[in-house]
């Protein structure tokens, strides 16, 4: 049996979107979470709460959904609204340019349902292809990918909003203290894109009985 991950194509690097066009600071670390539908427990609100413990960082959320809609009100309540930038869904070409303009990608699904627990989100590869290290939840598939490939840090498993926020912040600080080398991320990206896996599918389709 062959297993082929559903990973995106690797495209030519995107030109980073000017941060001033996005309202992002030029001289601060920008964390990015993207998601066409940020449903409950997808981690957007955990990312906002983590900003309390990351006073020198900014957070950008790009997408839609319940947690996306609640991000700005939560940021205002906990005093981090000036460092949280919420953007609506955008075309993939524009999203790639925003990704290229960020510093760290976030994938923070909580393990509340099997769909989150065992997923391998495309955004992990979008970040990887853009050369961004990631902070990921400690999940059986996504977390293992990050650990085994050295593409960032896995946030320690925690329970409750505050503990999760601290765990995420600690993982971000760990990435900032010892970021993966750009050459290493590029080498991992060379191994993980659709072009590297489609041959397995084609071989299975055309294999003689």
PDB file of C-alpha atoms in Angstrom:
ATOM      1  CA  UNK A   1       0.000   0.000   0.000  1.00  0.00           C
ATOM      2  CA  UNK A   2       1.226   3.463  -0.899  1.00  0.00           C
ATOM      3  CA  UNK A   3       0.336   6.572   1.114  1.00  0.00           C
ATOM      4  CA  UNK A   4       0.413   9.930  -0.684  1.00  0.00           C
ATOM      5  CA  UNK A   5      -0.157  13.116   1.309  1.00  0.00           C
ATOM      6  CA  UNK A   6      -2.441  15.754  -0.156  1.00  0.00           C
ATOM      7  CA  UNK A   7       0.074  18.566  -0.473  1.00  0.00           C
ATOM      8  CA  UNK A   8      -0.017  21.643  -2.716  1.00  0.00           C
ATOM      9  CA  UNK A   9       2.118  22.259  -5.767  1.00  0.00           C
ATOM     10  CA  UNK A  10       5.345  24.120  -5.238  1.00  0.00           C
ATOM     11  CA  UNK A  11       5.203  27.349  -7.209  1.00  0.00           C
ATOM     12  CA  UNK A  12       7.759  30.015  -7.879  1.00  0.00           C
ATOM     13  CA  UNK A  13       8.329  32.165  -4.758  1.00  0.00           C
ATOM     14  CA  UNK A  14       5.781  34.939  -4.408  1.00  0.00           C
ATOM     15  CA  UNK A  15       6.791  38.572  -4.176  1.00  0.00           C
ATOM     16  CA  UNK A  16       6.104  39.623  -0.558  1.00  0.00           C
ATOM     17  CA  UNK A  17       3.184  41.990  -0.153  1.00  0.00           C
ATOM     18  CA  UNK A  18       4.453  45.353   1.172  1.00  0.00           C
ATOM     19  CA  UNK A  19       3.719  45.354   4.863  1.00  0.00           C
ATOM     20  CA  UNK A  20       2.578  48.951   4.774  1.00  0.00           C
ATOM     21  CA  UNK A  21      -0.216  47.902   2.404  1.00  0.00           C
ATOM     22  CA  UNK A  22      -1.392  45.405   5.033  1.00  0.00           C
ATOM     23  CA  UNK A  23      -0.972  47.648   8.056  1.00  0.00           C
ATOM     24  CA  UNK A  24       1.763  45.387   9.415  1.00  0.00           C
ATOM     25  CA  UNK A  25       4.842  46.854  11.115  1.00  0.00           C
ATOM     26  CA  UNK A  26       8.129  46.741   9.249  1.00  0.00           C
ATOM     27  CA  UNK A  27      10.263  46.263  12.357  1.00  0.00           C
ATOM     28  CA  UNK A  28       8.288  43.658  14.338  1.00  0.00           C
ATOM     29  CA  UNK A  29       7.804  39.919  14.099  1.00  0.00           C
ATOM     30  CA  UNK A  30       4.527  39.057  12.365  1.00  0.00           C
ATOM     31  CA  UNK A  31       2.833  35.732  13.064  1.00  0.00           C
ATOM     32  CA  UNK A  32       0.384  34.533  10.422  1.00  0.00           C
ATOM     33  CA  UNK A  33      -2.597  32.212  10.598  1.00  0.00           C
ATOM     34  CA  UNK A  34      -4.611  31.641   7.428  1.00  0.00           C
ATOM     35  CA  UNK A  35      -7.750  29.632   6.902  1.00  0.00           C
ATOM     36  CA  UNK A  36     -10.689  29.795   4.520  1.00  0.00           C
ATOM     37  CA  UNK A  37     -12.956  28.890   7.454  1.00  0.00           C
ATOM     38  CA  UNK A  38     -11.626  29.339  10.983  1.00  0.00           C
ATOM     39  CA  UNK A  39     -14.127  27.144  12.761  1.00  0.00           C
ATOM     40  CA  UNK A  40     -14.285  26.479  16.496  1.00  0.00           C
ATOM     41  CA  UNK A  41     -11.039  25.075  17.881  1.00  0.00           C
ATOM     42  CA  UNK A  42      -8.994  25.925  14.792  1.00  0.00           C
ATOM     43  CA  UNK A  43      -6.706  28.032  16.980  1.00  0.00           C
ATOM     44  CA  UNK A  44      -7.346  31.618  15.891  1.00  0.00           C
ATOM     45  CA  UNK A  45      -8.502  32.671  19.366  1.00  0.00           C
ATOM     46  CA  UNK A  46      -5.597  30.771  20.953  1.00  0.00           C
ATOM     47  CA  UNK A  47      -3.272  32.805  18.744  1.00  0.00           C
ATOM     48  CA  UNK A  48      -4.921  36.049  19.881  1.00  0.00           C
ATOM     49  CA  UNK A  49      -4.595  35.064  23.554  1.00  0.00           C
ATOM     50  CA  UNK A  50      -0.929  34.199  23.033  1.00  0.00           C
ATOM     51  CA  UNK A  51      -0.250  37.813  22.082  1.00  0.00           C
ATOM     52  CA  UNK A  52      -0.562  38.787  25.756  1.00  0.00           C
ATOM     53  CA  UNK A  53       2.689  36.879  26.293  1.00  0.00           C
ATOM     54  CA  UNK A  54       4.378  38.169  23.117  1.00  0.00           C
ATOM     55  CA  UNK A  55       4.456  41.949  23.600  1.00  0.00           C
ATOM     56  CA  UNK A  56       6.914  42.549  20.762  1.00  0.00           C
ATOM     57  CA  UNK A  57       5.038  40.516  18.122  1.00  0.00           C
ATOM     58  CA  UNK A  58       2.062  41.135  15.867  1.00  0.00           C
ATOM     59  CA  UNK A  59      -0.537  38.635  14.652  1.00  0.00           C
ATOM     60  CA  UNK A  60      -2.251  38.529  11.261  1.00  0.00           C
ATOM     61  CA  UNK A  61      -5.360  36.422  10.634  1.00  0.00           C
ATOM     62  CA  UNK A  62      -6.540  35.909   7.059  1.00  0.00           C
ATOM     63  CA  UNK A  63      -9.758  34.052   6.364  1.00  0.00           C
ATOM     64  CA  UNK A  64     -13.323  33.760   7.629  1.00  0.00           C
ATOM     65  CA  UNK A  65     -15.430  31.795  10.097  1.00  0.00           C
ATOM     66  CA  UNK A  66     -16.576  31.996  13.730  1.00  0.00           C
ATOM     67  CA  UNK A  67     -13.150  32.366  15.371  1.00  0.00           C
ATOM     68  CA  UNK A  68     -12.065  34.838  12.681  1.00  0.00           C
ATOM     69  CA  UNK A  69     -15.137  36.957  13.493  1.00  0.00           C
ATOM     70  CA  UNK A  70     -14.462  36.815  17.238  1.00  0.00           C
ATOM     71  CA  UNK A  71     -10.765  37.653  17.012  1.00  0.00           C
ATOM     72  CA  UNK A  72     -11.039  41.448  17.020  1.00  0.00           C
ATOM     73  CA  UNK A  73     -13.522  41.639  19.949  1.00  0.00           C
ATOM     74  CA  UNK A  74     -11.331  39.261  21.965  1.00  0.00           C
ATOM     75  CA  UNK A  75      -8.197  41.238  21.122  1.00  0.00           C
ATOM     76  CA  UNK A  76      -9.904  44.412  22.349  1.00  0.00           C
ATOM     77  CA  UNK A  77     -11.001  42.772  25.614  1.00  0.00           C
ATOM     78  CA  UNK A  78      -7.521  41.505  26.476  1.00  0.00           C
ATOM     79  CA  UNK A  79      -5.664  44.624  25.398  1.00  0.00           C
ATOM     80  CA  UNK A  80      -3.844  43.472  22.259  1.00  0.00           C
ATOM     81  CA  UNK A  81      -6.036  44.998  19.548  1.00  0.00           C
ATOM     82  CA  UNK A  82      -3.236  47.254  18.295  1.00  0.00           C
ATOM     83  CA  UNK A  83      -1.147  44.173  17.458  1.00  0.00           C
ATOM     84  CA  UNK A  84      -3.808  41.969  15.856  1.00  0.00           C
ATOM     85  CA  UNK A  85      -4.570  42.446  12.149  1.00  0.00           C
ATOM     86  CA  UNK A  86      -7.672  40.702  10.811  1.00  0.00           C
ATOM     87  CA  UNK A  87      -8.081  40.346   7.044  1.00  0.00           C
ATOM     88  CA  UNK A  88     -10.880  38.815   5.014  1.00  0.00           C
ATOM     89  CA  UNK A  89     -10.414  35.865   2.684  1.00  0.00           C
ATOM     90  CA  UNK A  90      -8.481  36.693  -0.468  1.00  0.00           C
ATOM     91  CA  UNK A  91      -7.494  35.083  -3.741  1.00  0.00           C
ATOM     92  CA  UNK A  92      -4.716  32.522  -3.471  1.00  0.00           C
ATOM     93  CA  UNK A  93      -2.200  34.660  -5.394  1.00  0.00           C
ATOM     94  CA  UNK A  94      -2.664  37.524  -2.924  1.00  0.00           C
ATOM     95  CA  UNK A  95      -2.592  35.129   0.024  1.00  0.00           C
ATOM     96  CA  UNK A  96       0.763  33.750  -1.124  1.00  0.00           C
ATOM     97  CA  UNK A  97       2.174  37.279  -1.175  1.00  0.00           C
ATOM     98  CA  UNK A  98       0.898  37.895   2.367  1.00  0.00           C
ATOM     99  CA  UNK A  99       2.431  34.618   3.520  1.00  0.00           C
ATOM    100  CA  UNK A 100       5.774  35.643   2.041  1.00  0.00           C
ATOM    101  CA  UNK A 101       5.603  38.895   4.030  1.00  0.00           C
ATOM    102  CA  UNK A 102       5.190  37.167   7.428  1.00  0.00           C
ATOM    103  CA  UNK A 103       7.827  35.703   9.749  1.00  0.00           C
ATOM    104  CA  UNK A 104       6.214  32.644  11.381  1.00  0.00           C
ATOM    105  CA  UNK A 105       3.229  30.552  10.334  1.00  0.00           C
ATOM    106  CA  UNK A 106       0.737  29.194  12.874  1.00  0.00           C
ATOM    107  CA  UNK A 107      -1.249  25.945  12.711  1.00  0.00           C
ATOM    108  CA  UNK A 108      -3.020  25.583  16.059  1.00  0.00           C
ATOM    109  CA  UNK A 109      -5.904  23.146  15.684  1.00  0.00           C
ATOM    110  CA  UNK A 110      -7.113  21.713  18.974  1.00  0.00           C
ATOM    111  CA  UNK A 111      -7.567  17.903  19.107  1.00  0.00           C
ATOM    112  CA  UNK A 112     -11.293  18.117  19.732  1.00  0.00           C
ATOM    113  CA  UNK A 113     -12.386  16.046  16.715  1.00  0.00           C
ATOM    114  CA  UNK A 114     -10.587  13.453  14.617  1.00  0.00           C
ATOM    115  CA  UNK A 115     -10.721  15.730  11.581  1.00  0.00           C
ATOM    116  CA  UNK A 116      -8.446  18.187  13.398  1.00  0.00           C
ATOM    117  CA  UNK A 117      -6.455  15.588  15.309  1.00  0.00           C
ATOM    118  CA  UNK A 118      -5.318  13.600  12.272  1.00  0.00           C
ATOM    119  CA  UNK A 119      -5.208  16.304   9.597  1.00  0.00           C
ATOM    120  CA  UNK A 120      -2.137  17.539   7.760  1.00  0.00           C
ATOM    121  CA  UNK A 121      -3.190  21.112   6.923  1.00  0.00           C
ATOM    122  CA  UNK A 122      -2.202  22.572   3.572  1.00  0.00           C
ATOM    123  CA  UNK A 123      -1.133  25.737   5.333  1.00  0.00           C
ATOM    124  CA  UNK A 124       1.826  23.856   6.812  1.00  0.00           C
ATOM    125  CA  UNK A 125       3.099  23.422   3.266  1.00  0.00           C
ATOM    126  CA  UNK A 126       2.132  26.941   2.192  1.00  0.00           C
ATOM    127  CA  UNK A 127       4.327  28.216   5.014  1.00  0.00           C
ATOM    128  CA  UNK A 128       7.096  25.755   4.188  1.00  0.00           C
ATOM    129  CA  UNK A 129       7.111  26.698   0.497  1.00  0.00           C
ATOM    130  CA  UNK A 130       7.331  30.366   1.477  1.00  0.00           C
ATOM    131  CA  UNK A 131      10.322  29.656   3.721  1.00  0.00           C
ATOM    132  CA  UNK A 132       8.482  30.335   6.995  1.00  0.00           C
ATOM    133  CA  UNK A 133       9.101  28.309  10.153  1.00  0.00           C
ATOM    134  CA  UNK A 134       5.936  27.181  11.885  1.00  0.00           C
ATOM    135  CA  UNK A 135       4.438  26.786  15.328  1.00  0.00           C
ATOM    136  CA  UNK A 136       2.091  23.821  15.357  1.00  0.00           C
ATOM    137  CA  UNK A 137      -0.212  22.073  17.804  1.00  0.00           C
ATOM    138  CA  UNK A 138       1.023  18.827  19.327  1.00  0.00           C
ATOM    139  CA  UNK A 139      -1.060  16.590  17.070  1.00  0.00           C
ATOM    140  CA  UNK A 140      -0.281  13.051  15.901  1.00  0.00           C
ATOM    141  CA  UNK A 141       0.225  13.883  12.215  1.00  0.00           C
ATOM    142  CA  UNK A 142       0.900  17.619  11.888  1.00  0.00           C
ATOM    143  CA  UNK A 143       3.000  17.798  15.033  1.00  0.00           C
ATOM    144  CA  UNK A 144       5.015  14.755  14.009  1.00  0.00           C
ATOM    145  CA  UNK A 145       5.673  16.296  10.589  1.00  0.00           C
ATOM    146  CA  UNK A 146       7.069  19.464  12.168  1.00  0.00           C
ATOM    147  CA  UNK A 147       9.213  17.551  14.658  1.00  0.00           C
ATOM    148  CA  UNK A 148      10.590  15.008  12.192  1.00  0.00           C
ATOM    149  CA  UNK A 149      11.388  17.611   9.555  1.00  0.00           C
ATOM    150  CA  UNK A 150      12.648  20.344  11.866  1.00  0.00           C
ATOM    151  CA  UNK A 151      10.435  23.023  10.352  1.00  0.00           C
ATOM    152  CA  UNK A 152       9.628  24.868  13.571  1.00  0.00           C
ATOM    153  CA  UNK A 153       8.303  24.153  17.047  1.00  0.00           C
ATOM    154  CA  UNK A 154       5.416  22.126  18.417  1.00  0.00           C
ATOM    155  CA  UNK A 155       3.507  23.816  21.227  1.00  0.00           C
ATOM    156  CA  UNK A 156       3.430  21.641  24.328  1.00  0.00           C
ATOM    157  CA  UNK A 157       0.093  19.977  24.993  1.00  0.00           C
ATOM    158  CA  UNK A 158      -1.975  22.045  27.413  1.00  0.00           C
ATOM    159  CA  UNK A 159      -5.519  22.270  28.736  1.00  0.00           C
ATOM    160  CA  UNK A 160      -7.552  25.460  29.049  1.00  0.00           C
ATOM    161  CA  UNK A 161      -7.375  28.768  27.231  1.00  0.00           C
ATOM    162  CA  UNK A 162      -4.674  30.381  29.357  1.00  0.00           C
ATOM    163  CA  UNK A 163      -2.377  27.350  29.423  1.00  0.00           C
ATOM    164  CA  UNK A 164      -2.703  26.899  25.659  1.00  0.00           C
ATOM    165  CA  UNK A 165      -1.916  30.581  25.084  1.00  0.00           C
ATOM    166  CA  UNK A 166       1.251  30.295  27.161  1.00  0.00           C
ATOM    167  CA  UNK A 167       2.271  27.119  25.354  1.00  0.00           C
ATOM    168  CA  UNK A 168       1.855  28.783  21.969  1.00  0.00           C
ATOM    169  CA  UNK A 169       3.830  31.828  23.101  1.00  0.00           C
ATOM    170  CA  UNK A 170       6.659  29.659  24.433  1.00  0.00           C
ATOM    171  CA  UNK A 171       6.849  27.817  21.107  1.00  0.00           C
ATOM    172  CA  UNK A 172       6.985  31.131  19.217  1.00  0.00           C
ATOM    173  CA  UNK A 173       9.824  32.333  21.444  1.00  0.00           C
ATOM    174  CA  UNK A 174      11.666  29.059  20.861  1.00  0.00           C
ATOM    175  CA  UNK A 175      11.443  29.548  17.092  1.00  0.00           C
ATOM    176  CA  UNK A 176      12.678  33.121  17.405  1.00  0.00           C
ATOM    177  CA  UNK A 177      15.596  32.003  19.575  1.00  0.00           C
ATOM    178  CA  UNK A 178      16.672  29.225  17.192  1.00  0.00           C
ATOM    179  CA  UNK A 179      14.927  29.482  13.808  1.00  0.00           C
ATOM    180  CA  UNK A 180      15.404  26.751  11.211  1.00  0.00           C
ATOM    181  CA  UNK A 181      17.926  27.710   8.558  1.00  0.00           C
ATOM    182  CA  UNK A 182      16.447  28.899   5.266  1.00  0.00           C
ATOM    183  CA  UNK A 183      18.468  26.284   3.388  1.00  0.00           C
ATOM    184  CA  UNK A 184      17.013  23.550   5.587  1.00  0.00           C
ATOM    185  CA  UNK A 185      13.439  24.715   5.002  1.00  0.00           C
ATOM    186  CA  UNK A 186      14.094  24.827   1.258  1.00  0.00           C
ATOM    187  CA  UNK A 187      15.457  21.275   1.331  1.00  0.00           C
ATOM    188  CA  UNK A 188      12.359  20.022   3.172  1.00  0.00           C
ATOM    189  CA  UNK A 189      10.149  21.892   0.711  1.00  0.00           C
ATOM    190  CA  UNK A 190      11.932  20.099  -2.147  1.00  0.00           C
ATOM    191  CA  UNK A 191      10.704  16.797  -0.704  1.00  0.00           C
ATOM    192  CA  UNK A 192       7.152  17.848   0.128  1.00  0.00           C
ATOM    193  CA  UNK A 193       5.096  19.181  -2.766  1.00  0.00           C
ATOM    194  CA  UNK A 194       2.686  17.594  -5.198  1.00  0.00           C
ATOM    195  CA  UNK A 195       5.307  17.188  -7.889  1.00  0.00           C
ATOM    196  CA  UNK A 196       7.335  14.985  -5.550  1.00  0.00           C
ATOM    197  CA  UNK A 197       4.371  12.663  -4.912  1.00  0.00           C
ATOM    198  CA  UNK A 198       2.376  12.508  -8.126  1.00  0.00           C
ATOM    199  CA  UNK A 199       4.709   9.879  -9.581  1.00  0.00           C
ATOM    200  CA  UNK A 200       3.562   7.487  -6.841  1.00  0.00           C
ATOM    201  CA  UNK A 201      -0.071   8.002  -7.834  1.00  0.00           C
ATOM    202  CA  UNK A 202       0.643   7.631 -11.531  1.00  0.00           C
ATOM    203  CA  UNK A 203       2.667   4.471 -10.941  1.00  0.00           C
ATOM    204  CA  UNK A 204      -0.216   2.943  -8.973  1.00  0.00           C
ATOM    205  CA  UNK A 205      -2.753   3.867 -11.662  1.00  0.00           C
ATOM    206  CA  UNK A 206      -0.677   2.362 -14.434  1.00  0.00           C
ATOM    207  CA  UNK A 207       0.649  -0.655 -12.551  1.00  0.00           C
ATOM    208  CA  UNK A 208      -0.058  -3.907 -14.430  1.00  0.00           C
ATOM    209  CA  UNK A 209      -2.539  -6.243 -12.734  1.00  0.00           C
TER     210      UNK A 209
END
